[in-house]
CSV table of C-alpha atoms in Angstrom, one decimal:
chain,number,residue,atom,x,y,z
A,26,MET,CA,0.0,0.0,0.0
A,27,ASN,CA,1.4,3.4,-0.9
A,28,ALA,CA,0.7,6.1,1.5
A,29,PRO,CA,0.3,9.5,2.9
A,30,ILE,CA,3.5,11.0,4.3
A,31,ALA,CA,5.7,13.2,2.2
A,32,ALA,CA,8.6,13.7,4.6
A,33,ALA,CA,11.4,11.1,4.7
A,34,GLY,CA,13.2,10.3,7.9
A,35,SER,CA,12.8,7.8,10.7
A,36,SER,CA,11.4,4.3,10.5
A,37,THR,CA,8.1,5.7,11.9
A,38,ALA,CA,7.7,8.1,8.9
A,39,SER,CA,8.7,5.3,6.5
A,40,PHE,CA,6.2,2.9,8.2
A,41,LEU,CA,3.4,5.5,7.7
A,42,ARG,CA,4.1,5.5,3.9
A,43,LEU,CA,2.6,2.0,3.9
A,44,SER,CA,-0.8,3.3,5.2
A,45,SER,CA,-4.3,3.0,3.8
A,46,ILE,CA,-7.1,5.2,4.9
A,47,GLU,CA,-10.8,4.7,5.5
A,48,ILE,CA,-13.7,7.0,4.5
A,49,THR,CA,-17.5,6.8,4.4
A,50,PRO,CA,-19.4,7.3,1.1
A,51,LYS,CA,-20.3,10.9,2.1
A,52,GLN,CA,-16.7,11.8,2.7
A,53,VAL,CA,-15.9,11.3,-1.0
A,54,GLU,CA,-16.3,15.1,-1.1
A,55,LYS,CA,-12.9,15.1,0.5
A,56,LEU,CA,-11.2,13.7,-2.6
A,57,PRO,CA,-9.5,16.9,-3.6
A,58,LEU,CA,-7.8,17.0,-0.2
A,59,LEU,CA,-6.9,13.3,-0.5
A,60,LYS,CA,-5.4,13.9,-4.0
A,61,GLU,CA,-3.3,16.7,-2.5
A,62,LYS,CA,-2.1,14.6,0.5
A,63,LEU,CA,-2.0,11.0,-0.5
A,64,ALA,CA,0.3,9.2,-2.9
A,65,PRO,CA,-1.2,7.9,-6.1
A,66,GLY,CA,-2.3,4.3,-5.7
A,67,CYS,CA,-3.0,4.6,-2.0
A,68,ARG,CA,-5.8,2.2,-0.9
A,69,VAL,CA,-8.9,4.1,0.2
A,70,PHE,CA,-11.4,1.9,2.0
A,71,VAL,CA,-15.1,2.8,1.7
A,72,ALA,CA,-17.0,1.8,4.8
A,73,LEU,CA,-20.7,0.8,4.6
A,74,ILE,CA,-22.3,1.7,7.9
A,75,ASP,CA,-25.9,1.8,6.6
A,76,ALA,CA,-27.3,-0.8,4.2
A,77,GLY,CA,-29.1,2.0,2.5
A,78,ASP,CA,-25.8,3.7,1.4
A,79,LEU,CA,-24.9,1.1,-1.2
A,80,ALA,CA,-25.5,3.3,-4.2
A,81,ALA,CA,-23.4,6.1,-2.6
A,82,GLN,CA,-20.7,3.5,-1.8
A,83,ILE,CA,-20.6,2.4,-5.5
A,84,GLU,CA,-20.4,6.0,-6.7
A,85,ALA,CA,-17.6,6.7,-4.1
A,86,VAL,CA,-15.6,3.7,-5.5
A,87,LYS,CA,-16.0,5.1,-9.0
A,88,GLN,CA,-14.7,8.5,-8.0
A,89,ILE,CA,-11.9,7.2,-5.9
A,90,ASN,CA,-10.7,5.0,-8.8
A,91,ALA,CA,-10.9,8.0,-11.2
A,92,ALA,CA,-8.8,10.0,-8.8
A,93,GLY,CA,-5.9,7.5,-9.1
A,94,PHE,CA,-6.4,5.6,-5.8
A,95,ARG,CA,-7.2,2.0,-5.2
A,96,PRO,CA,-10.8,1.7,-3.8
A,97,VAL,CA,-11.5,-1.0,-1.3
A,98,PRO,CA,-15.2,-1.2,-0.5
A,99,HIS,CA,-16.5,-2.9,2.6
A,100,VAL,CA,-18.9,-5.8,1.8
A,101,PRO,CA,-20.7,-6.6,5.1
A,102,ALA,CA,-22.5,-10.0,5.0
A,103,ARG,CA,-25.3,-8.8,7.2
A,104,PHE,CA,-26.2,-6.1,4.7
A,105,VAL,CA,-26.7,-8.6,1.8
A,106,ASN,CA,-30.2,-10.0,1.0
A,107,ASP,CA,-29.4,-13.0,-1.1
A,108,GLU,CA,-27.0,-14.3,-3.7
A,109,ALA,CA,-28.7,-12.4,-6.5
A,110,GLY,CA,-28.2,-9.2,-4.6
A,111,LEU,CA,-24.6,-10.1,-3.8
A,112,ARG,CA,-23.9,-10.8,-7.5
A,113,ALA,CA,-25.4,-7.4,-8.5
A,114,ARG,CA,-23.4,-5.6,-5.8
A,115,ILE,CA,-20.0,-7.1,-6.5
A,116,LYS,CA,-20.4,-6.6,-10.3
A,117,ALA,CA,-21.3,-2.9,-9.7
A,118,LEU,CA,-18.3,-2.4,-7.4
A,119,ALA,CA,-16.0,-4.2,-9.8
A,120,ASP,CA,-17.3,-2.2,-12.7
A,121,ALA,CA,-16.7,1.0,-10.7
A,122,GLY,CA,-13.1,0.1,-10.5
A,123,SER,CA,-12.4,-2.2,-7.5
A,124,ASP,CA,-10.5,-5.4,-7.7
A,125,THR,CA,-9.9,-5.5,-3.9
A,126,MET,CA,-12.7,-5.7,-1.3
A,127,LEU,CA,-13.0,-6.1,2.4
A,128,VAL,CA,-15.4,-8.8,3.3
A,129,LEU,CA,-16.7,-8.9,6.8
A,130,GLY,CA,-19.7,-10.0,8.9
A,131,GLY,CA,-20.8,-6.5,9.7
A,132,GLY,CA,-21.9,-4.8,12.9
A,133,ALA,CA,-25.6,-5.0,12.4
A,134,PRO,CA,-27.3,-6.9,15.3
A,135,GLU,CA,-29.4,-8.9,12.8
A,136,PRO,CA,-28.8,-9.7,9.1
A,137,ILE,CA,-31.2,-8.2,6.6
A,138,GLY,CA,-31.0,-11.4,4.5
A,139,GLN,CA,-29.6,-14.9,4.4
A,140,TYR,CA,-25.9,-14.1,5.3
A,141,ASP,CA,-24.3,-13.3,8.6
A,142,ALA,CA,-20.7,-14.3,8.1
A,143,ALA,CA,-17.9,-13.3,5.6
A,144,ILE,CA,-17.1,-16.9,4.7
A,145,GLN,CA,-20.6,-17.4,3.5
A,146,LEU,CA,-20.1,-14.6,0.9
A,147,MET,CA,-16.7,-15.9,-0.1
A,148,GLN,CA,-18.0,-19.4,-0.7
A,149,THR,CA,-20.4,-18.2,-3.4
A,150,GLY,CA,-17.5,-17.6,-5.8
A,151,VAL,CA,-19.0,-14.2,-6.7
A,152,PHE,CA,-15.9,-12.2,-6.0
A,153,GLN,CA,-13.5,-14.1,-8.4
A,154,ALA,CA,-16.3,-14.4,-11.0
A,155,ASN,CA,-16.2,-10.6,-11.2
A,156,GLY,CA,-12.4,-10.2,-11.4
A,157,VAL,CA,-11.8,-9.5,-7.8
A,158,LYS,CA,-8.2,-10.4,-7.1
A,159,THR,CA,-7.7,-9.6,-3.4
A,160,LEU,CA,-10.0,-10.0,-0.3
A,161,GLY,CA,-9.4,-8.3,3.0
A,162,LEU,CA,-10.5,-10.0,6.2
A,163,ALA,CA,-11.5,-8.3,9.4
A,164,GLY,CA,-9.1,-8.8,12.4
A,165,HIS,CA,-9.8,-8.3,16.1
A,166,PRO,CA,-6.6,-8.2,18.2
A,167,GLU,CA,-8.7,-7.5,21.3
A,168,GLY,CA,-11.6,-9.7,20.4
A,169,ASN,CA,-15.0,-9.0,18.9
A,170,PRO,CA,-17.5,-8.6,21.8
A,171,ASP,CA,-20.5,-9.5,19.6
A,172,ILE,CA,-18.9,-12.9,18.9
A,173,THR,CA,-16.6,-13.7,21.8
A,174,LYS,CA,-19.1,-13.1,24.6
A,175,VAL,CA,-21.3,-15.8,23.1
A,176,HIS,CA,-18.9,-18.2,21.4
A,177,GLY,CA,-15.4,-17.4,22.8
A,178,GLU,CA,-12.1,-16.3,21.2
A,179,ALA,CA,-11.5,-19.7,19.5
A,180,VAL,CA,-14.3,-19.0,17.1
A,181,LEU,CA,-12.5,-16.0,15.7
A,182,LEU,CA,-9.4,-17.9,15.1
A,183,LYS,CA,-11.2,-20.8,13.5
A,184,ALA,CA,-13.0,-18.4,11.2
A,185,LEU,CA,-9.8,-16.7,10.1
A,186,LYS,CA,-8.2,-20.1,9.3
A,187,ALA,CA,-11.2,-21.1,7.2
A,188,LYS,CA,-11.1,-17.8,5.3
A,189,GLN,CA,-7.4,-18.1,4.7
A,190,ALA,CA,-7.8,-21.6,3.4
A,191,TYR,CA,-10.5,-20.5,1.0
A,192,LEU,CA,-8.3,-17.7,-0.4
A,193,LYS,CA,-5.4,-20.1,-1.0
A,194,ALA,CA,-7.6,-22.8,-2.5
A,195,ASN,CA,-9.1,-20.3,-5.0
A,196,GLY,CA,-6.0,-18.4,-6.0
A,197,LEU,CA,-7.0,-15.1,-4.2
A,198,GLN,CA,-4.7,-12.8,-2.5
A,199,GLY,CA,-5.6,-11.7,1.0
A,200,PHE,CA,-4.8,-9.5,4.0
A,201,ILE,CA,-6.1,-8.7,7.4
A,202,ALA,CA,-7.3,-5.2,8.4
A,203,THR,CA,-7.9,-4.8,12.1
A,204,GLN,CA,-10.3,-2.8,14.1
A,205,PHE,CA,-8.7,0.3,15.6
A,206,LEU,CA,-7.0,0.2,19.0
A,207,PHE,CA,-4.6,2.2,21.0
A,208,GLU,CA,-1.5,0.1,21.9
A,209,ALA,CA,1.0,-1.9,20.0
A,210,GLY,CA,1.4,-4.6,22.6
A,211,PRO,CA,-1.9,-6.4,22.1
A,212,VAL,CA,-1.3,-6.4,18.3
A,213,THR,CA,2.1,-7.9,18.7
A,214,GLU,CA,0.8,-10.7,20.9
A,215,TRP,CA,-2.2,-11.4,18.7
A,216,ALA,CA,0.0,-11.5,15.6
A,217,LYS,CA,2.3,-14.0,17.3
A,218,GLY,CA,-0.7,-16.2,18.0
A,219,LEU,CA,-1.9,-16.1,14.4
A,220,ARG,CA,1.5,-17.0,13.1
A,221,ALA,CA,1.8,-19.9,15.5
A,222,GLU,CA,-1.6,-21.2,14.1
A,223,GLY,CA,-0.4,-21.0,10.5
A,224,ILE,CA,-2.2,-17.8,9.6
A,225,ASP,CA,0.3,-15.9,7.5
A,226,LEU,CA,-1.7,-13.1,5.9
A,227,PRO,CA,-0.2,-9.5,6.1
A,228,ILE,CA,-1.8,-7.4,8.8
A,229,TYR,CA,-2.8,-3.7,8.5
A,230,VAL,CA,-3.5,-2.3,11.9
A,231,GLY,CA,-6.3,0.2,12.6
A,232,ILE,CA,-5.0,3.5,13.9
A,233,PRO,CA,-7.3,6.2,15.2
A,234,GLY,CA,-6.1,9.6,13.9
A,235,PRO,CA,-5.8,12.6,16.1
A,236,ALA,CA,-9.1,13.4,17.8
A,237,THR,CA,-10.5,14.7,21.1
A,238,ILE,CA,-10.8,12.3,24.0
A,239,LYS,CA,-14.5,12.7,23.8
A,240,THR,CA,-14.6,11.6,20.1
A,241,LEU,CA,-12.3,8.7,20.7
A,242,ALA,CA,-14.3,7.5,23.7
A,243,LYS,CA,-17.5,7.6,21.6
A,244,TYR,CA,-16.0,5.5,18.8
A,245,ALA,CA,-14.4,3.1,21.3
A,246,ALA,CA,-17.8,2.5,23.0
A,247,MET,CA,-19.6,2.1,19.6
A,248,CYS,CA,-17.0,-0.4,18.2
A,249,GLY,CA,-16.4,-2.4,21.4
A,250,VAL,CA,-12.7,-1.7,21.4
A,251,GLY,CA,-11.0,-3.7,24.1
A,252,ASN,CA,-8.5,-3.2,26.9
A,253,SER,CA,-6.1,-0.8,25.1
A,254,ALA,CA,-8.9,1.8,25.3
A,255,ARG,CA,-8.6,2.0,29.0
A,256,PHE,CA,-6.5,5.2,28.8
A,257,ILE,CA,-9.2,6.8,26.7
A,258,ARG,CA,-11.9,5.7,29.0
A,259,LYS,CA,-10.1,7.0,32.0
A,260,GLN,CA,-9.4,10.4,30.4
A,261,ALA,CA,-13.0,10.7,29.4
A,262,LEU,CA,-14.0,10.6,33.0
A,263,ASN,CA,-12.2,13.9,33.5
A,264,ILE,CA,-14.5,16.6,32.1
A,265,ALA,CA,-11.5,19.0,31.8
A,266,LYS,CA,-9.8,16.6,29.4
A,267,LEU,CA,-12.7,15.8,27.1
A,268,LEU,CA,-11.6,18.3,24.5
A,269,THR,CA,-7.9,17.4,24.7
A,270,VAL,CA,-6.6,16.0,21.4
A,271,ASN,CA,-5.0,12.6,21.6
A,272,THR,CA,-2.4,11.7,18.9
A,273,PRO,CA,-1.3,8.1,18.2
A,274,ASP,CA,2.5,8.8,18.1
A,275,ASP,CA,3.5,6.2,20.6
A,276,PHE,CA,1.2,3.6,19.1
A,277,VAL,CA,2.6,4.1,15.6
A,278,ALA,CA,6.2,4.2,16.8
A,279,GLY,CA,5.6,0.9,18.5
A,280,LEU,CA,4.1,-0.7,15.5
A,281,ALA,CA,6.9,0.6,13.3
A,282,GLN,CA,9.5,-1.0,15.6
A,283,VAL,CA,7.7,-4.3,15.3
A,284,HIS,CA,7.4,-4.0,11.5
A,285,TYR,CA,11.1,-3.5,11.1
A,286,GLN,CA,12.5,-5.6,14.0
A,287,GLN,CA,10.1,-8.6,13.8
A,288,PRO,CA,9.1,-8.9,10.1
A,289,GLU,CA,8.0,-12.5,10.7
A,290,LEU,CA,4.9,-11.1,12.5
A,291,GLY,CA,3.7,-9.5,9.2
A,292,ILE,CA,2.7,-6.1,10.6
A,293,ALA,CA,2.5,-4.7,7.1
A,294,GLY,CA,1.3,-1.1,7.7
A,295,PRO,CA,-1.2,1.2,9.3
A,296,HIS,CA,-4.8,1.6,8.4
A,297,LEU,CA,-5.9,5.2,9.3
A,298,TYR,CA,-9.3,6.2,10.7
A,299,PRO,CA,-9.7,10.0,10.5
A,300,PHE,CA,-12.0,10.2,13.5
A,301,GLY,CA,-11.0,13.7,14.3
A,302,GLY,CA,-11.2,14.9,10.8
A,303,PHE,CA,-8.9,14.9,7.8
A,304,ASP,CA,-7.3,18.2,8.6
A,305,LYS,CA,-6.1,17.0,12.0
A,306,LEU,CA,-4.9,13.7,10.5
A,307,PHE,CA,-2.8,15.3,7.8
A,308,ASP,CA,-1.5,18.1,10.1
A,309,TRP,CA,-0.3,15.4,12.5
A,310,LEU,CA,1.3,13.3,9.7
A,311,LYS,CA,3.5,16.3,8.8
A,312,THR,CA,4.9,16.3,12.3
A,313,VAL,CA,6.0,12.7,12.4
A,314,LYS,CA,9.8,12.5,12.4
């Protein structure tokens, strides 16, 4: 993945050049800014938070591709009605310019149709039938509360193994994109566990961009982020600190160290979430040495 930082220098800055970034369909209006700040070919993920935003997601993919980036739309299983709907969706996304997609279960409490897991979508063969070459898989270094509280951590590992096996059996490339978190330690231990179990896909780690403590606490609560959010939760209890902007300097520096010193763990790059806005994100990126 090509990425956003212009300044050369330390391993942290170099590591950030491997970034991807995530937007919503409505944020495609920020494309002029992205063209100014991001390297051509950078992967731009397009989230699908609301099933009703599909048409806007497809249009965003088209515009991102035309702007010279590599669009990576989310395809949440719980937002797909049936196989006919899946076929139409993947064809439209592929025709709009995407050959890489992130397939995931999705955060909806109940599926709108017959699917509730990423592997179910993959097993239809619809992706490769439409020229998709690479599938991203969701990773949860601190667990997925919706799943683990009912089925336990082992279910997540089993699912990743099944999806990796499917990719390899069908000649597809793959990678893991994680939920955002706040510390490098949990990622490192999780990656060690995956490698010990034979999961060798590259890992792109979710990084929350600079944002106020209030904003980060809101997203952490919404997304079920685990133990590494304890600092954010503690800070959020202090009203005086709610509007303090938190930056991920230590987190990214820690990941960069793992990337360069423990390449066998496959920490391939950061995946940036602009929770505090694009201006804060790009201003911070310029300061990284």
